[in-house]
PDB file of C-alpha atoms in Angstrom:
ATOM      1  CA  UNK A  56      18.799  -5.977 -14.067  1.00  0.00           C
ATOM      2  CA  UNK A  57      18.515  -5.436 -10.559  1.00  0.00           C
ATOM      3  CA  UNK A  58      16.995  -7.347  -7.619  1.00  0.00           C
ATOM      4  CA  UNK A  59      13.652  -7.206  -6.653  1.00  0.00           C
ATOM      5  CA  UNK A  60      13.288  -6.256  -3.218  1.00  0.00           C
ATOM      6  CA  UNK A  61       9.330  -6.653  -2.184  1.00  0.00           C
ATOM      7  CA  UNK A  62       9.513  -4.354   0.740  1.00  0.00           C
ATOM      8  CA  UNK A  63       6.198  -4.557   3.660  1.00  0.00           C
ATOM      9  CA  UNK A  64       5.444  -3.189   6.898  1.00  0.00           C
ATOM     10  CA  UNK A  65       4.839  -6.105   9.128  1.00  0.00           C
ATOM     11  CA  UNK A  66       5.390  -6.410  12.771  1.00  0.00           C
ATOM     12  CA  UNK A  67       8.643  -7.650  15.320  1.00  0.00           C
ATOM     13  CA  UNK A  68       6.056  -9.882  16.920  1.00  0.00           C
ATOM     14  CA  UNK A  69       3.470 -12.559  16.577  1.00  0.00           C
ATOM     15  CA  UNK A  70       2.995 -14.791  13.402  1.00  0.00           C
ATOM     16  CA  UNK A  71       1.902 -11.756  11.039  1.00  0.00           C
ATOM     17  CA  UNK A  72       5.063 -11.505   9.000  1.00  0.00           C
ATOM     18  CA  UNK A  73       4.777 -15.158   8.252  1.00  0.00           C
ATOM     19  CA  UNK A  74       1.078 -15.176   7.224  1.00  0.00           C
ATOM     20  CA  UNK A  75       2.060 -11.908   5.191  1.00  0.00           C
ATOM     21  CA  UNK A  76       5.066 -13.997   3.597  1.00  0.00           C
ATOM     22  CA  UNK A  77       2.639 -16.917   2.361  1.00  0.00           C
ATOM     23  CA  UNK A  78       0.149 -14.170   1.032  1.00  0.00           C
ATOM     24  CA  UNK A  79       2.488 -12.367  -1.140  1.00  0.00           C
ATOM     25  CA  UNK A  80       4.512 -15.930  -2.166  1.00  0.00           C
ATOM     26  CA  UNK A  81       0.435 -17.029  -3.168  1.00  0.00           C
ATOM     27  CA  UNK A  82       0.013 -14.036  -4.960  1.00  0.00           C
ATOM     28  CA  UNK A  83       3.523 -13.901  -7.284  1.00  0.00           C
ATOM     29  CA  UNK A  84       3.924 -17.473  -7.771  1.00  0.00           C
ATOM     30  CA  UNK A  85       2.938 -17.603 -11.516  1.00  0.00           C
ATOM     31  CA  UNK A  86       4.172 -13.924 -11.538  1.00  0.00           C
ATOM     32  CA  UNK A  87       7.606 -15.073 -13.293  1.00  0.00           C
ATOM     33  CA  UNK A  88       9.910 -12.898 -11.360  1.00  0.00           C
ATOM     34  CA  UNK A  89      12.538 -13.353  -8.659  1.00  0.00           C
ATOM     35  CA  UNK A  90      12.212 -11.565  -5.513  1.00  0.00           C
ATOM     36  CA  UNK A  91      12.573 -11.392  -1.931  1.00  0.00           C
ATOM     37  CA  UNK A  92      10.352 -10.386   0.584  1.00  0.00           C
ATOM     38  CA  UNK A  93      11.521  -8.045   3.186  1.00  0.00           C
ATOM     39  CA  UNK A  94      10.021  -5.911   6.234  1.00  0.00           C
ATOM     40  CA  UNK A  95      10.438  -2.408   7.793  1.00  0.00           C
ATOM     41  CA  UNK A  96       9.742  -4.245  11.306  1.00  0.00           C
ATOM     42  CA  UNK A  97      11.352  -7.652  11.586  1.00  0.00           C
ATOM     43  CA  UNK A  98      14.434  -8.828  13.501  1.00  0.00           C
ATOM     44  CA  UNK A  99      15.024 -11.230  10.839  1.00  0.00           C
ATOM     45  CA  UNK A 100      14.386 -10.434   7.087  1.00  0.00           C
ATOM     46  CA  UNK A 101      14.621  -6.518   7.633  1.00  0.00           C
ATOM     47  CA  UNK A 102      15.406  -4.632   4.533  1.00  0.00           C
ATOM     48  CA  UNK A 103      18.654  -3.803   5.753  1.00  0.00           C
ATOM     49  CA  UNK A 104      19.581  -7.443   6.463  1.00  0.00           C
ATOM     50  CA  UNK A 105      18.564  -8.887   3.474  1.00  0.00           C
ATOM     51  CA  UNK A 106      20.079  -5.893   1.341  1.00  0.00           C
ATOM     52  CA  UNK A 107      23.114  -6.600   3.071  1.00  0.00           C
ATOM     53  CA  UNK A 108      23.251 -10.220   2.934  1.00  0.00           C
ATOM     54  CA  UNK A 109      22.645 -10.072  -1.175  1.00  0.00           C
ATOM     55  CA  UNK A 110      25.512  -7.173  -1.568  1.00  0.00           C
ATOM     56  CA  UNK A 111      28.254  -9.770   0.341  1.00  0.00           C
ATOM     57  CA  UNK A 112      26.860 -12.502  -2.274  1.00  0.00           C
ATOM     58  CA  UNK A 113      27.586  -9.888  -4.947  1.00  0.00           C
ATOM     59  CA  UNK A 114      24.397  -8.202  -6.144  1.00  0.00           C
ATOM     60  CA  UNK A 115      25.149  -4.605  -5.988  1.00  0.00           C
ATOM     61  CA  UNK A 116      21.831  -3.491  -8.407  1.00  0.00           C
ATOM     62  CA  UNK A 117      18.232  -3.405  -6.883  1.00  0.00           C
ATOM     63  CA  UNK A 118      14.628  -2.400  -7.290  1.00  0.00           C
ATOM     64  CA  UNK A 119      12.815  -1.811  -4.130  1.00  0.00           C
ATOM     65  CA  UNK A 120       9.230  -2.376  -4.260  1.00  0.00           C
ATOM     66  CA  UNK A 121       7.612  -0.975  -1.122  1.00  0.00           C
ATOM     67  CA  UNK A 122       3.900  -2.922  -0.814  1.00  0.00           C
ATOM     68  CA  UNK A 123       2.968   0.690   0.512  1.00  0.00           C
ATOM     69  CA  UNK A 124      -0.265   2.289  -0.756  1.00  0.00           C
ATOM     70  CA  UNK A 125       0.511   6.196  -0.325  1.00  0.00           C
ATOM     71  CA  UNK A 126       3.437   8.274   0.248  1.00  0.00           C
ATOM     72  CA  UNK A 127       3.326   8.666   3.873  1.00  0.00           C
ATOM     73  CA  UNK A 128       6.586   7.845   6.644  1.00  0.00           C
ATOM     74  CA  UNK A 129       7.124   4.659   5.690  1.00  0.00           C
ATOM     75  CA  UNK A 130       7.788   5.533   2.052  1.00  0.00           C
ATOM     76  CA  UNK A 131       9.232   8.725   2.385  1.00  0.00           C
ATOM     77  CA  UNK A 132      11.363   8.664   5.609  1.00  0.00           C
ATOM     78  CA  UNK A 133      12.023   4.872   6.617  1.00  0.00           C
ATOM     79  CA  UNK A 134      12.755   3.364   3.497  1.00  0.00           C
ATOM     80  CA  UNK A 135      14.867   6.535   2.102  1.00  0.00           C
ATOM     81  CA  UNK A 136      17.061   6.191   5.583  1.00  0.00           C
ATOM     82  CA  UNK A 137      17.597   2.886   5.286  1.00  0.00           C
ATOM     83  CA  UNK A 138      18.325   2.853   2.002  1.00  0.00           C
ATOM     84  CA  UNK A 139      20.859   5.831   2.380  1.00  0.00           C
ATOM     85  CA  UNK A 140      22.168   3.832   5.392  1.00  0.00           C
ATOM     86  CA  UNK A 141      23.368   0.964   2.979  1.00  0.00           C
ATOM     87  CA  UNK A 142      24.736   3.516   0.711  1.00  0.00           C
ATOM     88  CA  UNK A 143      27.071   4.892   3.316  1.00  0.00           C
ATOM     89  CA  UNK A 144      28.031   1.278   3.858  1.00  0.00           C
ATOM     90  CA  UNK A 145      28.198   0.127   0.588  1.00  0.00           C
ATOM     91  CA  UNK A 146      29.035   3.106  -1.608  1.00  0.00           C
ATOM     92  CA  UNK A 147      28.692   0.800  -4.725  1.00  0.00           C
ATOM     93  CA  UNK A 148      25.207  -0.242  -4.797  1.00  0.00           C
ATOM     94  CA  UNK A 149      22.659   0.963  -6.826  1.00  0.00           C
ATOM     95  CA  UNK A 150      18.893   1.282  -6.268  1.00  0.00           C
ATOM     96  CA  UNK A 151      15.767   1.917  -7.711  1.00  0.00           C
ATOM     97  CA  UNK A 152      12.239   2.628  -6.362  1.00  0.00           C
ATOM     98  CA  UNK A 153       8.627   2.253  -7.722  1.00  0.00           C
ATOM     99  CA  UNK A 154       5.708   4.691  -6.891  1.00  0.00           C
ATOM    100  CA  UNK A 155       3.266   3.285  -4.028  1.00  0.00           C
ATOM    101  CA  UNK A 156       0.872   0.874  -5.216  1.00  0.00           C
ATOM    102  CA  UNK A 157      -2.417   3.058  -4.730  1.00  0.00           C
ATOM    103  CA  UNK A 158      -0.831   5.596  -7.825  1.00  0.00           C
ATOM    104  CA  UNK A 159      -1.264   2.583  -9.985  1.00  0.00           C
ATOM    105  CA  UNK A 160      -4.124   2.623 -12.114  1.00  0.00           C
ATOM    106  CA  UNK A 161      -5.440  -0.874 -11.318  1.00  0.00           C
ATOM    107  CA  UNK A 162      -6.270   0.144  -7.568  1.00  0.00           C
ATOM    108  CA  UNK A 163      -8.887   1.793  -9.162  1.00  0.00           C
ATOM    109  CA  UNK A 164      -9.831  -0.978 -10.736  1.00  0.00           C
ATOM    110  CA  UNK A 165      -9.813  -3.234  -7.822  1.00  0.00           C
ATOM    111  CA  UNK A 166     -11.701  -0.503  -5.301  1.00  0.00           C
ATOM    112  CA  UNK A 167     -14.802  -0.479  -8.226  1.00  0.00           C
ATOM    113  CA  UNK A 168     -14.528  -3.865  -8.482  1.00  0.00           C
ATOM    114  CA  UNK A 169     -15.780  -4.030  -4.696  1.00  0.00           C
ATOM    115  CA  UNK A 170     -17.583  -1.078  -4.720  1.00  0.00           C
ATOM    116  CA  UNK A 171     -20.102  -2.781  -8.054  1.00  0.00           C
ATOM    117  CA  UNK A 172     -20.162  -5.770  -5.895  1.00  0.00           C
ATOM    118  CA  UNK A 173     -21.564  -4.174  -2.512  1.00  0.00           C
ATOM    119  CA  UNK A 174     -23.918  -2.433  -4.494  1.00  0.00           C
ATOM    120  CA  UNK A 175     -25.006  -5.265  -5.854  1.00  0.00           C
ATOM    121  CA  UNK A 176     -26.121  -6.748  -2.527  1.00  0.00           C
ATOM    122  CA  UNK A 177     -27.350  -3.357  -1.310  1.00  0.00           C
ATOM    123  CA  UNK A 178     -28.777  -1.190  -3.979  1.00  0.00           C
ATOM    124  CA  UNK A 179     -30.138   1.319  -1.127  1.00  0.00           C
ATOM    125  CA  UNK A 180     -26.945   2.487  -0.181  1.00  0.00           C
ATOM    126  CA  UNK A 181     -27.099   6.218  -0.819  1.00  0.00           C
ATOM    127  CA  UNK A 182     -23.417   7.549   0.166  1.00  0.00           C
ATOM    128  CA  UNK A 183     -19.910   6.074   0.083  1.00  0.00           C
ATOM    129  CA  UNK A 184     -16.681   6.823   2.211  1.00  0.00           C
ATOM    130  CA  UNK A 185     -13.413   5.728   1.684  1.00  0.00           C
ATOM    131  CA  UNK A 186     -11.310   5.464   4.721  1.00  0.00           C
ATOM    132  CA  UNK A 187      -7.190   4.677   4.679  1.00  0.00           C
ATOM    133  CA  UNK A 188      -4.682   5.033   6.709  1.00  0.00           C
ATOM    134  CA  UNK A 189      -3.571   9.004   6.551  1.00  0.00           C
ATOM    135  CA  UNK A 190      -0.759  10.494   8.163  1.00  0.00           C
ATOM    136  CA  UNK A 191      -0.203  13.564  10.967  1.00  0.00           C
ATOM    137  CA  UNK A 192       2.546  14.465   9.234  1.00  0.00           C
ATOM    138  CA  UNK A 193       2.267  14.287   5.621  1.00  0.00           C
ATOM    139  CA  UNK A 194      -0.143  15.515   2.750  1.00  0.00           C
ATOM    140  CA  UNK A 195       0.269  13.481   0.157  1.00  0.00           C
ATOM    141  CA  UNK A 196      -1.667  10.333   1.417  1.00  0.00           C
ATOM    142  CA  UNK A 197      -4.745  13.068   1.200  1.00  0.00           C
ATOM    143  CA  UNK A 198      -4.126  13.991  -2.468  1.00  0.00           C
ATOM    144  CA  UNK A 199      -3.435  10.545  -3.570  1.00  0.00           C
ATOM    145  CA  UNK A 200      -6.291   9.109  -1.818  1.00  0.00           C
ATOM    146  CA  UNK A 201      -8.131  12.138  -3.920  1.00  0.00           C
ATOM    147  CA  UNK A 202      -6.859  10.992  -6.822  1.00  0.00           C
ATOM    148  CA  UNK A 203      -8.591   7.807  -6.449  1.00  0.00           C
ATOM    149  CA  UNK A 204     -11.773   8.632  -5.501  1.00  0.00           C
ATOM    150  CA  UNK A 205     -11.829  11.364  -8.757  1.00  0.00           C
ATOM    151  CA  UNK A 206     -11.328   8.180 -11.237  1.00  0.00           C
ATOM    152  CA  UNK A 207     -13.466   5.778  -9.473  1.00  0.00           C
ATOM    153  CA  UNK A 208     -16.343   6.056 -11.950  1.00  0.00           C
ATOM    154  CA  UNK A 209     -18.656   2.618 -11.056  1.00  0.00           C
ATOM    155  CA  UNK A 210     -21.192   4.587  -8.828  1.00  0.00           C
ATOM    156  CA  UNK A 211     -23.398   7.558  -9.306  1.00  0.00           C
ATOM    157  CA  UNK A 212     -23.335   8.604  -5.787  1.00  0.00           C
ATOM    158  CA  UNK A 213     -21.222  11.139  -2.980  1.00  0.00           C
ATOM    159  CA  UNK A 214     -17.905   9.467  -1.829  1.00  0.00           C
ATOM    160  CA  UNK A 215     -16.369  10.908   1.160  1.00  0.00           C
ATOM    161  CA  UNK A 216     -13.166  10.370   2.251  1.00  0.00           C
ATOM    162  CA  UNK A 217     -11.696  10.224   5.967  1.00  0.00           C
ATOM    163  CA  UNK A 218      -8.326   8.682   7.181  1.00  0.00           C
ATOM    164  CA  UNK A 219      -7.086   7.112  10.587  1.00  0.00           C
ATOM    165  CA  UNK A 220      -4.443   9.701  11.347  1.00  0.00           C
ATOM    166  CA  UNK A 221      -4.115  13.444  10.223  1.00  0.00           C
ATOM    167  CA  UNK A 222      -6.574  16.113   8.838  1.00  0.00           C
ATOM    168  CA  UNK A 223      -9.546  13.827   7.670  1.00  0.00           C
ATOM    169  CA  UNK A 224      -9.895  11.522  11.151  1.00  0.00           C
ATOM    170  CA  UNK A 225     -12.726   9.900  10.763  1.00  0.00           C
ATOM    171  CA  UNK A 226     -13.528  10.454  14.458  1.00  0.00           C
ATOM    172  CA  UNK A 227     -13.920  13.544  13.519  1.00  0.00           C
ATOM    173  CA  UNK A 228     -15.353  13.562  10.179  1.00  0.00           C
ATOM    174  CA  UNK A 229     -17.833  10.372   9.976  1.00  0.00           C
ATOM    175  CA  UNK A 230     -20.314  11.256  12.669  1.00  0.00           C
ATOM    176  CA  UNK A 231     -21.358  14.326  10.568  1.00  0.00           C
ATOM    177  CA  UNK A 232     -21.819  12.115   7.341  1.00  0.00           C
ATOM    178  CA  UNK A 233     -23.492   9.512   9.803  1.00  0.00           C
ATOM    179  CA  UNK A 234     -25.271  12.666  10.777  1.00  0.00           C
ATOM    180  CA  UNK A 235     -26.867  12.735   8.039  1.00  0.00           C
ATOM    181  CA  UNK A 236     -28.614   9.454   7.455  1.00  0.00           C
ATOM    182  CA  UNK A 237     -28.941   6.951   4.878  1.00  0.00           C
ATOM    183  CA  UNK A 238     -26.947   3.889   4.226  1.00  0.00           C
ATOM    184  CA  UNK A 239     -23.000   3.745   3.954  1.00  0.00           C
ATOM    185  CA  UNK A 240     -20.874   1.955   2.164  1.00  0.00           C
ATOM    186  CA  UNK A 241     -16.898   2.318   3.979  1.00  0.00           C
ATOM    187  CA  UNK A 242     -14.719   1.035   1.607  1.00  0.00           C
ATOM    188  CA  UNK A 243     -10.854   0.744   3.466  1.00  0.00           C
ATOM    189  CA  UNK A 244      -8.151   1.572   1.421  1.00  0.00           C
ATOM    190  CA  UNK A 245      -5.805  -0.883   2.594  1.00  0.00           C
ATOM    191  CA  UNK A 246      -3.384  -3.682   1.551  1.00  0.00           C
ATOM    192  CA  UNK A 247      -5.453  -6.369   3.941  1.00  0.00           C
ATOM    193  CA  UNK A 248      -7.629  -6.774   6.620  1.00  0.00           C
ATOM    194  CA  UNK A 249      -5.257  -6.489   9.272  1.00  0.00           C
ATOM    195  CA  UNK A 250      -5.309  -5.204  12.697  1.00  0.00           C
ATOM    196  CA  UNK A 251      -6.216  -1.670  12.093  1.00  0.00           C
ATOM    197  CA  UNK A 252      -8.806  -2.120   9.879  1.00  0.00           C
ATOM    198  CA  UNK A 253     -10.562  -4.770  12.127  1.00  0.00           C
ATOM    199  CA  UNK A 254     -10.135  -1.968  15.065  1.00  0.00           C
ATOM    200  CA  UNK A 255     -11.134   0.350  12.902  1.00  0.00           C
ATOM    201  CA  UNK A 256     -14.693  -1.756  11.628  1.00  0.00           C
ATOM    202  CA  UNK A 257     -15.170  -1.581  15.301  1.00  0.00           C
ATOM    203  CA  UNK A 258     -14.868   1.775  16.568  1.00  0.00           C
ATOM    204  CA  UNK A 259     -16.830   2.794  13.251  1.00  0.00           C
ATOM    205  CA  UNK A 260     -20.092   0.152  14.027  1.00  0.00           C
ATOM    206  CA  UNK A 261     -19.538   1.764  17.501  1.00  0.00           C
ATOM    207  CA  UNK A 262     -20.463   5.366  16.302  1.00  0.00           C
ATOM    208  CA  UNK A 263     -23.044   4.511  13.903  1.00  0.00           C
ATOM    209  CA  UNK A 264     -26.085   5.264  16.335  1.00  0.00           C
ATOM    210  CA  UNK A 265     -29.449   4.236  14.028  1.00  0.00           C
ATOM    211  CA  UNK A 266     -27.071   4.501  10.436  1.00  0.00           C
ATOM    212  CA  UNK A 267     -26.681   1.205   8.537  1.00  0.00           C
ATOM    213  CA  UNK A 268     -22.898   0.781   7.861  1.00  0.00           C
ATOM    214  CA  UNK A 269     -21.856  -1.648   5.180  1.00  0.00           C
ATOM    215  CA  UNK A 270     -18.130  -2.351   4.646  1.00  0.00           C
ATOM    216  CA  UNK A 271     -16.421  -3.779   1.778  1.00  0.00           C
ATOM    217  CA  UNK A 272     -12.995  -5.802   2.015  1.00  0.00           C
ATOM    218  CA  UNK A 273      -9.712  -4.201   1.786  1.00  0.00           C
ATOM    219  CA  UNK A 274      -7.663  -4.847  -1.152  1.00  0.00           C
ATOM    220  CA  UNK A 275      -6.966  -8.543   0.297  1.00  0.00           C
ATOM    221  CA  UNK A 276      -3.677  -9.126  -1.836  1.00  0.00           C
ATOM    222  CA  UNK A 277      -6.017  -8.932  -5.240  1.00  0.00           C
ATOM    223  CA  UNK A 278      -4.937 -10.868  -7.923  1.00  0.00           C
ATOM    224  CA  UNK A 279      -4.261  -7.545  -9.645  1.00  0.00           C
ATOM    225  CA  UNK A 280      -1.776  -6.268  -7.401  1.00  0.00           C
ATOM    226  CA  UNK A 281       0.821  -9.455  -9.015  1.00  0.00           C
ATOM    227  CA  UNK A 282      -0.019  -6.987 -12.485  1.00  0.00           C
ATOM    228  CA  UNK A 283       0.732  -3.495 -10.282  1.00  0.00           C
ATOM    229  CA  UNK A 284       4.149  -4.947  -9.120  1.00  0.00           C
ATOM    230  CA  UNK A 285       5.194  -6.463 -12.648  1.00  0.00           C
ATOM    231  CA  UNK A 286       4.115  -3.432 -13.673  1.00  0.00           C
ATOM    232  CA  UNK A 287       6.315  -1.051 -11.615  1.00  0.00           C
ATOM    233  CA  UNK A 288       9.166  -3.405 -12.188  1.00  0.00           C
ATOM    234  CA  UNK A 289       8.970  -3.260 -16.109  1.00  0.00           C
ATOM    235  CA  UNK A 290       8.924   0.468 -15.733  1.00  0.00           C
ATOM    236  CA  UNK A 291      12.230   0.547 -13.332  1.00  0.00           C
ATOM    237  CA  UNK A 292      13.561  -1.812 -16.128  1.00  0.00           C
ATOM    238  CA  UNK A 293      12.917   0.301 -18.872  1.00  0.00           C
ATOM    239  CA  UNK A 294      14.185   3.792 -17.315  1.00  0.00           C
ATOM    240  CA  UNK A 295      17.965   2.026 -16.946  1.00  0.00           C
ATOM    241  CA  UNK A 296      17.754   1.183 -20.978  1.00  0.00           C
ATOM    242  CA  UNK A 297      16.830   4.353 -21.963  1.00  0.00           C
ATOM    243  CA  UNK A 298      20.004   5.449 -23.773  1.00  0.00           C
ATOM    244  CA  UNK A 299      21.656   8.620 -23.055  1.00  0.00           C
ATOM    245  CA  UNK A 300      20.946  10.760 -25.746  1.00  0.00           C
ATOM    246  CA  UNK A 301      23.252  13.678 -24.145  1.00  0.00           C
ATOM    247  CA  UNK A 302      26.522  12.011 -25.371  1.00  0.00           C
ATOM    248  CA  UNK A 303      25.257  12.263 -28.911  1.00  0.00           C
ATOM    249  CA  UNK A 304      24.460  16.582 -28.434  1.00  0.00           C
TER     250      UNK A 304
END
């Protein structure tokens, strides 16, 4: 069995990767599992540190859980360079990695959850948009996000979809669904309310002219997401006991 490595974004400054830290320790502590908690920006508990640290204590195996929602630079270029970075170093080591958590069925789960909920309190909202973070470079963030929307099922009404960065900005794309009246539900798909989406919330209640704009929470470290990483983890787990059936052929 390998090591779970719980792998976030965070930040080299302020007191974010230590609230982060506390959130994720709240939301695995009955989880049952051993893992560490590591960042992509951190002069501390980088992944690369901590990887390193746990090979010269003589774990060599790992599963690397990246607390990323979509496949965007983060999950395909930073963490794949890093990781190939310990390889050079350490030609021994072997690692596994689970899909982003927004490919996991129970993000569906959790965006319905607060889409039922909003409607609940606002019955007259007549459109919905989801908003995450997107990417200039890559494509996939825009068919996963598709994905989602296609198998949210808790609302009989149009869901748009815009992102911060690439093809779908949504300062390009919202004012022509504000355009067109009626009141909006923006549901961000993101890990937590963080920075961005607080800078977003503003630029968006900026633009809305005479709309009404409701917002929903971001994902907020749902209880469910302790089930989504168990859940990847048991499926890394069971791909390395899959026997080899080639050595029978």
């Amino acid at each position: 069995m390998g090591e779970n490595i719980l792998v976030i974004h965070g930040m080299r400054r302020g007191y974010q990767n230590e609230a982060l830290q506390r959130f994720i320790y709240r939301l695995m502590k009955e989880s049952g599992i051993n893992f560490h908690i590591t960042f992509l920006e951190s002069d501390i508990n980088h992944l690369y540190n901590m990887i390193s640290s746990l090979v010269k204590q003589g774990v060599h195996e790992f599963n690397i859980v990246p607390l990323l929602l979509f496949s965007a630079k983060h999950y395909l270029q930073d963490i794949p360079t890093i990781l190939q970075h310990l390889k050079n170093n350490y030609p021994y080591i072997e690692y596994q990695v689970t899909q982003p958590l927004g490919t996991h069925y129970h993000i569906v789960n959790i965006i319905n959850e607060r889409i039922k909920n909003a409607l609940y309190v606002s019955p007259s909202i007549s459109k919905i948009v989801f908003i995450a973070h997107g990417s200039e470079r890559y494509k996939q963030p825009n068919e996963q996000l598709k994905q989602v929307i296609n198998n949210c099922n808790v609302a009989n009404k149009p869901i748009n979809m815009v992102m911060l960065y690439g093809d779908y900005s949504y300062k390009k794309r919202l004012p022509e669904i504000l355009a067109e009246g009626g009141e909006i539900l923006v549901v961000p798909v993101f890990l937590y309310d963080g920075f961005l989406v607080h800078k977003m919330k503003s630029e968006i209640q900026y633009m809305r002219n005479n709309s009404c704009i409701e917002f929903t929470k971001s994902l907020n470290f749902h209880p469910l997401l302790e089930l989504i990483i168990k859940d990847q983890i048991t499926q890394l787990e069971a791909r390395n006991h899959v026997p080899d059936t080639t050595q029978f052929s």
